Amino acid sequence: MPAKILDGKLLAATMRADIAKQVAELKAAKGITPGLGVILIGADPASTSYVTAKEKACEEAGMYSEDVRVPAETTQAEALALVQKMNADPRIHGILVQLPLPKHIDEAAVINAIAPEKDVDGFTPINVGRMMIGETCFLPCTPNGVIQMLLSAGVETSGKHAVVIGRSNIVGKPVAHLLMRKAKGGNATVTVCHTGTKDLATFTKQADILVVAAGRPNTVTGEMIKPGAVVIDVGVNRVPDATKKNGFRLVGDVDFDSAAQVASLITPVPGGVGPMTITMLLYNTLESAQRLSAKG
Ligand code: NAP
């Protein structure tokens, strides 16, 4: 029996409508418009299209958005100055530095310069540390988007075996942490796989919930999945396709057709986790503005 589709686009639209309502309420009650500052260094086409999508989503939610696009030759000192300017700007409640940065810029130094109270991507060491010990923080957007999808679909995570493929700081590690933590959408027993894992299928076949964030098409195929499992495909890969106007199409890390024959629930690519990432960014920016308004 083919799997049901876990539609990230639909959930994202529902959540964004609720965020827009809360933005309007905050404006009316306190005169505060949540603001997102975005810094894009260079003109990488994928990064440019992500940033444009984020700005559009901000505007649709009624938020203020400030977009700083500078050339790839920007120096590290200039990049740090851009972050510091946004740190000091009261109209900006969340700062996003689009990654990757050009090679001559120390990515960690730029991320670490973001004020933790404006770190809506949840990438600074302070935010990561707070998440690990269960303090108030901004949850990283893609991992939290995965958890929100599971919750929305009524997937029970508690007591289940969740297998995560990937251990990056942006996806694999934080999603494993959120699935493990003692909270709603967590309390699972978690196994993390990576390129050092021998016989990946041994682990994936044990997964009640399989989260794949490897960055490689066909990392998981149908025969590697336990019948009835929930499969979340985080991967976004561009594969050449001469039939497309731009010469490529997007695929995930999971072979969708074979996996959908075995899983009970599966996310598509595109239209799965991707729209949720931007939604959680809006959510964190709203939360940042709400926290500020609660302070007085
Ligand atoms: P990354 O930094 O390249 O990390 C990939 C991880 O997968 C690494 O830990 C790597 O292991 C592991 N891995 C790669 N191939 C594997 C294999 N064959 N078997 C087992 N483990 C394997 O990538 P990322 O930033 O986490 O992103 C992962 C994917 O998600 C990418 O396709 C990216 O585009 C996508 N993504 C999507 C969104 C979204 O909004 N939908 C957001 C972020 C990322 P090692 O550590 O051993 O190298």
Short mmCIF file of C-alpha atoms and ligand atoms in Angstrom, two decimals:
data_model
loop_
_atom_site.label_atom_id
_atom_site.label_comp_id
_atom_site.label_asym_id
_atom_site.label_seq_id
_atom_site.Cartn_x
_atom_site.Cartn_y
_atom_site.Cartn_z
CA MET A 1 0.00 0.00 0.00
CA PRO A 2 1.63 3.29 -1.06
CA ALA A 3 2.55 5.77 1.65
CA LYS A 4 0.56 8.88 2.50
CA ILE A 5 2.29 12.15 1.63
CA LEU A 6 3.33 14.45 4.46
CA ASP A 7 2.74 17.77 2.73
CA GLY A 8 5.14 20.44 4.01
CA LYS A 9 3.75 23.08 1.68
CA LEU A 10 0.27 22.75 3.13
CA LEU A 11 1.45 22.74 6.75
CA ALA A 12 3.74 25.71 6.05
CA ALA A 13 0.81 27.69 4.58
CA THR A 14 -1.35 26.97 7.65
CA MET A 15 1.44 27.94 10.06
CA ARG A 16 2.32 31.10 8.09
CA ALA A 17 -1.31 32.26 8.23
CA ASP A 18 -1.20 31.87 12.02
CA ILE A 19 2.16 33.72 12.20
CA ALA A 20 0.71 36.59 10.10
CA LYS A 21 -2.22 36.82 12.53
CA GLN A 22 0.15 37.01 15.51
CA VAL A 23 2.29 39.63 13.75
CA ALA A 24 -0.81 41.79 13.23
CA GLU A 25 -1.78 41.34 16.90
CA LEU A 26 1.70 42.35 18.11
CA LYS A 27 1.62 45.44 15.87
CA ALA A 28 -1.82 46.43 17.13
CA ALA A 29 -1.11 45.78 20.82
CA LYS A 30 2.49 47.02 21.18
CA GLY A 31 3.34 48.84 17.93
CA ILE A 32 6.14 46.33 17.25
CA THR A 33 6.70 44.92 13.76
CA PRO A 34 8.91 41.83 13.85
CA GLY A 35 11.92 42.40 11.59
CA LEU A 36 14.31 40.00 9.88
CA GLY A 37 17.70 41.16 8.64
CA VAL A 38 19.28 39.06 5.90
CA ILE A 39 22.92 39.28 4.83
CA LEU A 40 23.90 37.72 1.52
CA ILE A 41 27.57 37.83 0.55
CA GLY A 42 28.22 36.95 -3.10
CA ALA A 43 25.78 35.87 -5.78
CA ASP A 44 25.57 32.08 -5.52
CA PRO A 45 22.36 31.24 -7.43
CA ALA A 46 20.98 28.77 -4.83
CA SER A 47 21.70 31.20 -1.96
CA THR A 48 20.18 34.11 -3.89
CA SER A 49 16.98 32.17 -4.51
CA TYR A 50 16.75 31.09 -0.80
CA VAL A 51 17.22 34.68 0.34
CA THR A 52 14.60 35.97 -2.10
CA ALA A 53 12.13 33.32 -0.89
CA LYS A 54 12.80 34.29 2.75
CA GLU A 55 12.17 37.96 2.05
CA LYS A 56 8.96 37.23 0.18
CA ALA A 57 7.74 35.05 3.06
CA CYS A 58 8.57 37.84 5.54
CA GLU A 59 6.57 40.39 3.58
CA GLU A 60 3.62 38.02 3.23
CA ALA A 61 3.61 37.57 7.01
CA GLY A 62 3.52 41.36 7.50
CA MET A 63 7.06 41.47 8.89
CA TYR A 64 9.75 44.06 8.25
CA SER A 65 12.58 42.68 6.16
CA GLU A 66 15.97 44.23 5.54
CA ASP A 67 18.03 42.78 2.79
CA VAL A 68 21.76 43.49 2.55
CA ARG A 69 23.41 42.00 -0.52
CA VAL A 70 27.14 42.64 -0.93
CA PRO A 71 29.74 41.32 -3.40
CA ALA A 72 31.80 38.16 -2.86
CA GLU A 73 34.91 40.35 -2.39
CA THR A 74 33.51 41.71 0.90
CA THR A 75 36.19 41.42 3.61
CA GLN A 76 35.76 39.65 6.92
CA ALA A 77 35.90 42.99 8.76
CA GLU A 78 33.12 44.34 6.52
CA ALA A 79 31.02 41.21 7.09
CA LEU A 80 31.43 41.55 10.86
CA ALA A 81 30.47 45.24 10.64
CA LEU A 82 27.24 44.33 8.81
CA VAL A 83 26.30 41.89 11.58
CA GLN A 84 27.13 44.41 14.29
CA LYS A 85 25.01 47.07 12.60
CA MET A 86 22.02 44.70 12.61
CA ASN A 87 22.76 43.69 16.23
CA ALA A 88 22.30 47.36 17.17
CA ASP A 89 19.24 48.03 14.97
CA PRO A 90 16.00 47.97 17.03
CA ARG A 91 13.91 47.26 13.90
CA ILE A 92 15.70 43.92 13.47
CA HIS A 93 14.64 41.06 15.76
CA GLY A 94 16.29 38.26 13.83
CA ILE A 95 19.51 38.09 11.79
CA LEU A 96 20.23 35.57 9.11
CA VAL A 97 23.62 35.27 7.45
CA GLN A 98 23.14 33.15 4.34
CA LEU A 99 25.64 30.28 4.22
CA PRO A 100 27.99 29.27 2.74
CA LEU A 101 30.18 32.37 2.91
CA PRO A 102 33.04 32.97 0.44
CA LYS A 103 36.16 30.96 1.38
CA HIS A 104 38.21 33.96 2.61
CA ILE A 105 35.64 34.72 5.35
CA ASP A 106 35.74 32.81 8.65
CA GLU A 107 32.15 31.52 8.83
CA ALA A 108 32.31 30.72 12.55
CA ALA A 109 33.56 34.22 13.42
CA VAL A 110 30.68 35.84 11.52
CA ILE A 111 28.02 33.53 13.00
CA ASN A 112 29.45 33.99 16.50
CA ALA A 113 29.13 37.77 16.09
CA ILE A 114 25.32 37.54 15.88
CA ALA A 115 23.73 38.63 19.16
CA PRO A 116 22.25 35.42 20.68
CA GLU A 117 18.89 37.17 21.23
CA LYS A 118 18.72 37.78 17.44
CA ASP A 119 20.09 34.38 16.37
CA VAL A 120 16.85 33.14 14.77
CA ASP A 121 18.73 30.45 12.80
CA GLY A 122 19.85 28.99 16.14
CA PHE A 123 23.42 28.52 14.89
CA THR A 124 25.50 30.39 17.50
CA PRO A 125 27.31 28.29 20.13
CA ILE A 126 25.24 30.00 22.85
CA ASN A 127 21.96 28.95 21.23
CA VAL A 128 23.20 25.42 20.53
CA GLY A 129 24.38 25.09 24.15
CA ARG A 130 21.07 26.37 25.49
CA MET A 131 19.17 23.89 23.31
CA MET A 132 21.35 21.01 24.55
CA ILE A 133 20.65 21.80 28.21
CA GLY A 134 16.98 22.62 27.68
CA GLU A 135 17.09 26.38 28.28
CA THR A 136 15.03 28.94 26.35
CA CYS A 137 16.60 29.37 22.91
CA PHE A 138 15.78 29.53 19.22
CA LEU A 139 15.40 26.01 17.87
CA PRO A 140 17.22 25.59 14.53
CA CYS A 141 14.77 25.95 11.67
CA THR A 142 15.12 22.79 9.58
CA PRO A 143 15.31 20.38 12.56
CA ASN A 144 12.36 22.08 14.26
CA GLY A 145 10.48 22.00 10.94
CA VAL A 146 10.94 18.21 10.90
CA ILE A 147 9.54 17.91 14.44
CA GLN A 148 6.57 20.17 13.60
CA MET A 149 5.77 17.97 10.58
CA LEU A 150 5.79 14.84 12.74
CA LEU A 151 3.58 16.52 15.34
CA SER A 152 1.14 17.83 12.74
CA ALA A 153 0.74 14.36 11.26
CA GLY A 154 0.10 12.86 14.71
CA VAL A 155 3.21 10.67 14.54
CA GLU A 156 4.05 9.29 17.98
CA THR A 157 7.78 9.69 18.60
CA SER A 158 7.90 8.66 22.26
CA GLY A 159 9.35 5.17 22.67
CA LYS A 160 9.97 4.83 18.92
CA HIS A 161 13.29 4.12 17.26
CA ALA A 162 14.32 7.14 15.20
CA VAL A 163 17.29 6.79 12.85
CA VAL A 164 18.95 9.95 11.54
CA ILE A 165 21.33 9.82 8.58
CA GLY A 166 23.74 12.77 8.80
CA ARG A 167 25.56 14.49 11.65
CA SER A 168 25.97 18.07 10.42
CA ASN A 169 25.63 20.95 12.87
CA ILE A 170 22.78 22.37 10.77
CA VAL A 171 20.57 19.28 10.42
CA GLY A 172 21.75 15.87 11.64
CA LYS A 173 22.98 16.65 15.17
CA PRO A 174 20.16 19.04 16.16
CA VAL A 175 17.38 16.87 14.71
CA ALA A 176 18.80 13.88 16.62
CA HIS A 177 18.81 16.00 19.78
CA LEU A 178 15.20 17.17 19.31
CA LEU A 179 14.01 13.61 18.68
CA MET A 180 15.80 12.47 21.83
CA ARG A 181 14.87 15.25 24.26
CA LYS A 182 12.21 14.67 26.89
CA ALA A 183 9.50 16.75 25.24
CA LYS A 184 6.59 16.63 22.82
CA GLY A 185 7.86 15.37 19.48
CA GLY A 186 10.85 13.77 21.24
CA ASN A 187 11.49 10.96 23.72
CA ALA A 188 12.54 8.62 20.92
CA THR A 189 15.49 6.24 21.02
CA VAL A 190 17.84 7.75 18.46
CA THR A 191 20.56 6.24 16.28
CA VAL A 192 22.75 8.60 14.22
CA CYS A 193 24.40 7.26 11.04
CA HIS A 194 27.16 8.87 8.96
CA THR A 195 29.83 7.90 6.45
CA GLY A 196 31.62 5.91 9.15
CA THR A 197 28.55 3.69 9.63
CA LYS A 198 29.06 0.16 8.35
CA ASP A 199 26.08 -1.39 6.54
CA LEU A 200 23.67 1.56 6.67
CA ALA A 201 20.67 -0.63 5.81
CA THR A 202 21.06 -2.63 9.05
CA PHE A 203 20.15 0.55 10.91
CA THR A 204 17.62 2.08 8.52
CA LYS A 205 15.61 -1.18 8.54
CA GLN A 206 15.15 -0.80 12.31
CA ALA A 207 13.76 2.73 12.06
CA ASP A 208 10.16 3.54 12.96
CA ILE A 209 11.05 7.10 11.97
CA LEU A 210 13.80 7.65 9.41
CA VAL A 211 15.22 11.16 8.92
CA VAL A 212 17.59 11.42 5.97
CA ALA A 213 19.96 14.41 5.71
CA ALA A 214 22.94 13.10 3.75
CA GLY A 215 22.99 15.45 0.76
CA ARG A 216 23.20 12.56 -1.73
CA PRO A 217 20.42 11.28 -4.00
CA ASN A 218 19.37 7.64 -3.48
CA THR A 219 21.08 7.32 -0.07
CA VAL A 220 17.95 5.39 0.96
CA THR A 221 15.90 3.10 -1.27
CA GLY A 222 12.73 1.15 -0.59
CA GLU A 223 14.45 -2.09 0.42
CA MET A 224 16.31 -0.23 3.21
CA ILE A 225 13.04 0.82 4.90
CA LYS A 226 11.01 -1.04 7.53
CA PRO A 227 7.42 -1.55 6.29
CA GLY A 228 5.17 1.14 7.75
CA ALA A 229 8.00 3.50 8.73
CA VAL A 230 7.70 7.30 8.60
CA VAL A 231 10.30 8.75 6.22
CA ILE A 232 11.41 12.40 6.37
CA ASP A 233 13.63 13.40 3.47
CA VAL A 234 15.59 16.56 4.28
CA GLY A 235 17.88 16.35 1.25
CA VAL A 236 17.77 18.86 -1.57
CA ASN A 237 19.92 17.90 -4.55
CA ARG A 238 20.07 19.41 -8.04
CA VAL A 239 20.32 16.72 -10.69
CA PRO A 240 20.78 17.56 -14.38
CA ASP A 241 17.55 17.36 -16.38
CA ALA A 242 17.57 18.52 -19.98
CA THR A 243 13.75 18.60 -20.08
CA LYS A 244 13.71 21.46 -17.52
CA LYS A 245 14.06 25.11 -18.49
CA ASN A 246 16.86 25.70 -15.98
CA GLY A 247 18.56 22.37 -16.82
CA PHE A 248 18.05 20.65 -13.46
CA ARG A 249 15.42 19.23 -11.13
CA LEU A 250 15.38 18.93 -7.36
CA VAL A 251 15.43 15.51 -5.70
CA GLY A 252 15.81 14.42 -2.10
CA ASP A 253 18.16 11.86 -0.55
CA VAL A 254 15.50 9.12 -0.68
CA ASP A 255 14.43 7.27 -3.80
CA PHE A 256 10.83 8.42 -3.49
CA ASP A 257 9.14 5.88 -5.77
CA SER A 258 10.54 2.75 -4.11
CA ALA A 259 10.34 4.23 -0.59
CA ALA A 260 6.67 5.18 -1.01
CA GLN A 261 5.82 1.52 -1.65
CA VAL A 262 7.11 0.56 1.83
CA ALA A 263 6.69 3.57 4.14
CA SER A 264 3.39 4.59 5.76
CA LEU A 265 4.12 8.33 5.52
CA ILE A 266 6.75 10.16 3.46
CA THR A 267 7.77 13.74 2.67
CA PRO A 268 8.17 14.73 -0.99
CA VAL A 269 11.02 16.84 -2.43
CA PRO A 270 10.26 19.57 -3.27
CA GLY A 271 7.27 20.44 -1.09
CA GLY A 272 8.31 18.61 2.08
CA VAL A 273 10.79 19.90 4.65
CA GLY A 274 11.92 22.89 2.52
CA PRO A 275 8.84 25.14 3.04
CA MET A 276 8.94 24.34 6.77
CA THR A 277 12.47 25.72 7.16
CA ILE A 278 11.41 29.23 6.11
CA THR A 279 8.27 28.94 8.22
CA MET A 280 10.28 28.18 11.36
CA LEU A 281 12.52 31.16 10.57
CA LEU A 282 9.43 33.42 10.55
CA TYR A 283 8.24 31.75 13.75
CA ASN A 284 11.58 32.43 15.51
CA THR A 285 11.61 36.07 14.33
CA LEU A 286 8.09 36.56 15.69
CA GLU A 287 9.13 34.89 18.96
CA SER A 288 12.15 37.19 19.23
CA ALA A 289 9.92 40.27 18.84
CA GLN A 290 7.40 38.85 21.34
CA ARG A 291 10.18 38.25 23.90
CA LEU A 292 11.35 41.85 23.46
CA SER A 293 7.82 43.19 23.90
CA ALA A 294 7.39 41.10 27.08
CA LYS A 295 10.52 42.76 28.53
CA GLY A 296 8.74 46.08 28.41
P1 NAP B 1 26.30 18.02 5.14
O1 NAP B 1 26.88 19.05 6.03
O2 NAP B 1 26.99 17.69 3.86
O3 NAP B 1 26.17 16.67 5.99
C1 NAP B 1 25.79 15.47 5.42
C2 NAP B 1 25.88 14.37 6.45
O4 NAP B 1 25.44 13.16 5.87
C3 NAP B 1 27.29 14.13 6.98
O5 NAP B 1 27.24 13.94 8.38
C4 NAP B 1 27.73 12.86 6.26
O6 NAP B 1 28.58 12.04 7.04
C5 NAP B 1 26.41 12.14 6.07
N1 NAP B 1 26.41 11.29 4.89
C6 NAP B 1 26.63 11.65 3.60
N2 NAP B 1 26.51 10.58 2.79
C7 NAP B 1 26.22 9.52 3.57
C8 NAP B 1 26.02 8.15 3.35
N3 NAP B 1 26.07 7.64 2.10
N4 NAP B 1 25.74 7.34 4.39
C9 NAP B 1 25.69 7.83 5.64
N5 NAP B 1 25.88 9.13 5.94
C10 NAP B 1 26.15 9.97 4.92
O7 NAP B 1 24.82 18.36 4.74
P2 NAP B 1 23.65 19.12 5.58
O8 NAP B 1 23.94 20.57 5.63
O9 NAP B 1 23.38 18.40 6.85
O10 NAP B 1 22.43 18.90 4.59
C11 NAP B 1 21.97 17.61 4.25
C12 NAP B 1 20.98 17.72 3.11
O11 NAP B 1 19.86 18.46 3.55
C13 NAP B 1 21.50 18.45 1.88
O12 NAP B 1 20.92 17.87 0.72
C14 NAP B 1 20.97 19.85 2.05
O13 NAP B 1 20.81 20.54 0.83
C15 NAP B 1 19.65 19.57 2.71
N6 NAP B 1 19.12 20.66 3.51
C16 NAP B 1 17.83 20.97 3.30
C17 NAP B 1 17.24 21.97 4.05
C18 NAP B 1 15.81 22.28 3.82
O14 NAP B 1 15.35 23.33 4.21
N7 NAP B 1 15.06 21.36 3.20
C19 NAP B 1 17.97 22.68 5.00
C20 NAP B 1 19.31 22.31 5.22
C21 NAP B 1 19.86 21.29 4.46
P3 NAP B 1 30.06 12.51 7.54
O15 NAP B 1 29.81 13.41 8.71
O16 NAP B 1 30.71 11.25 7.91
O17 NAP B 1 30.67 13.22 6.36
#
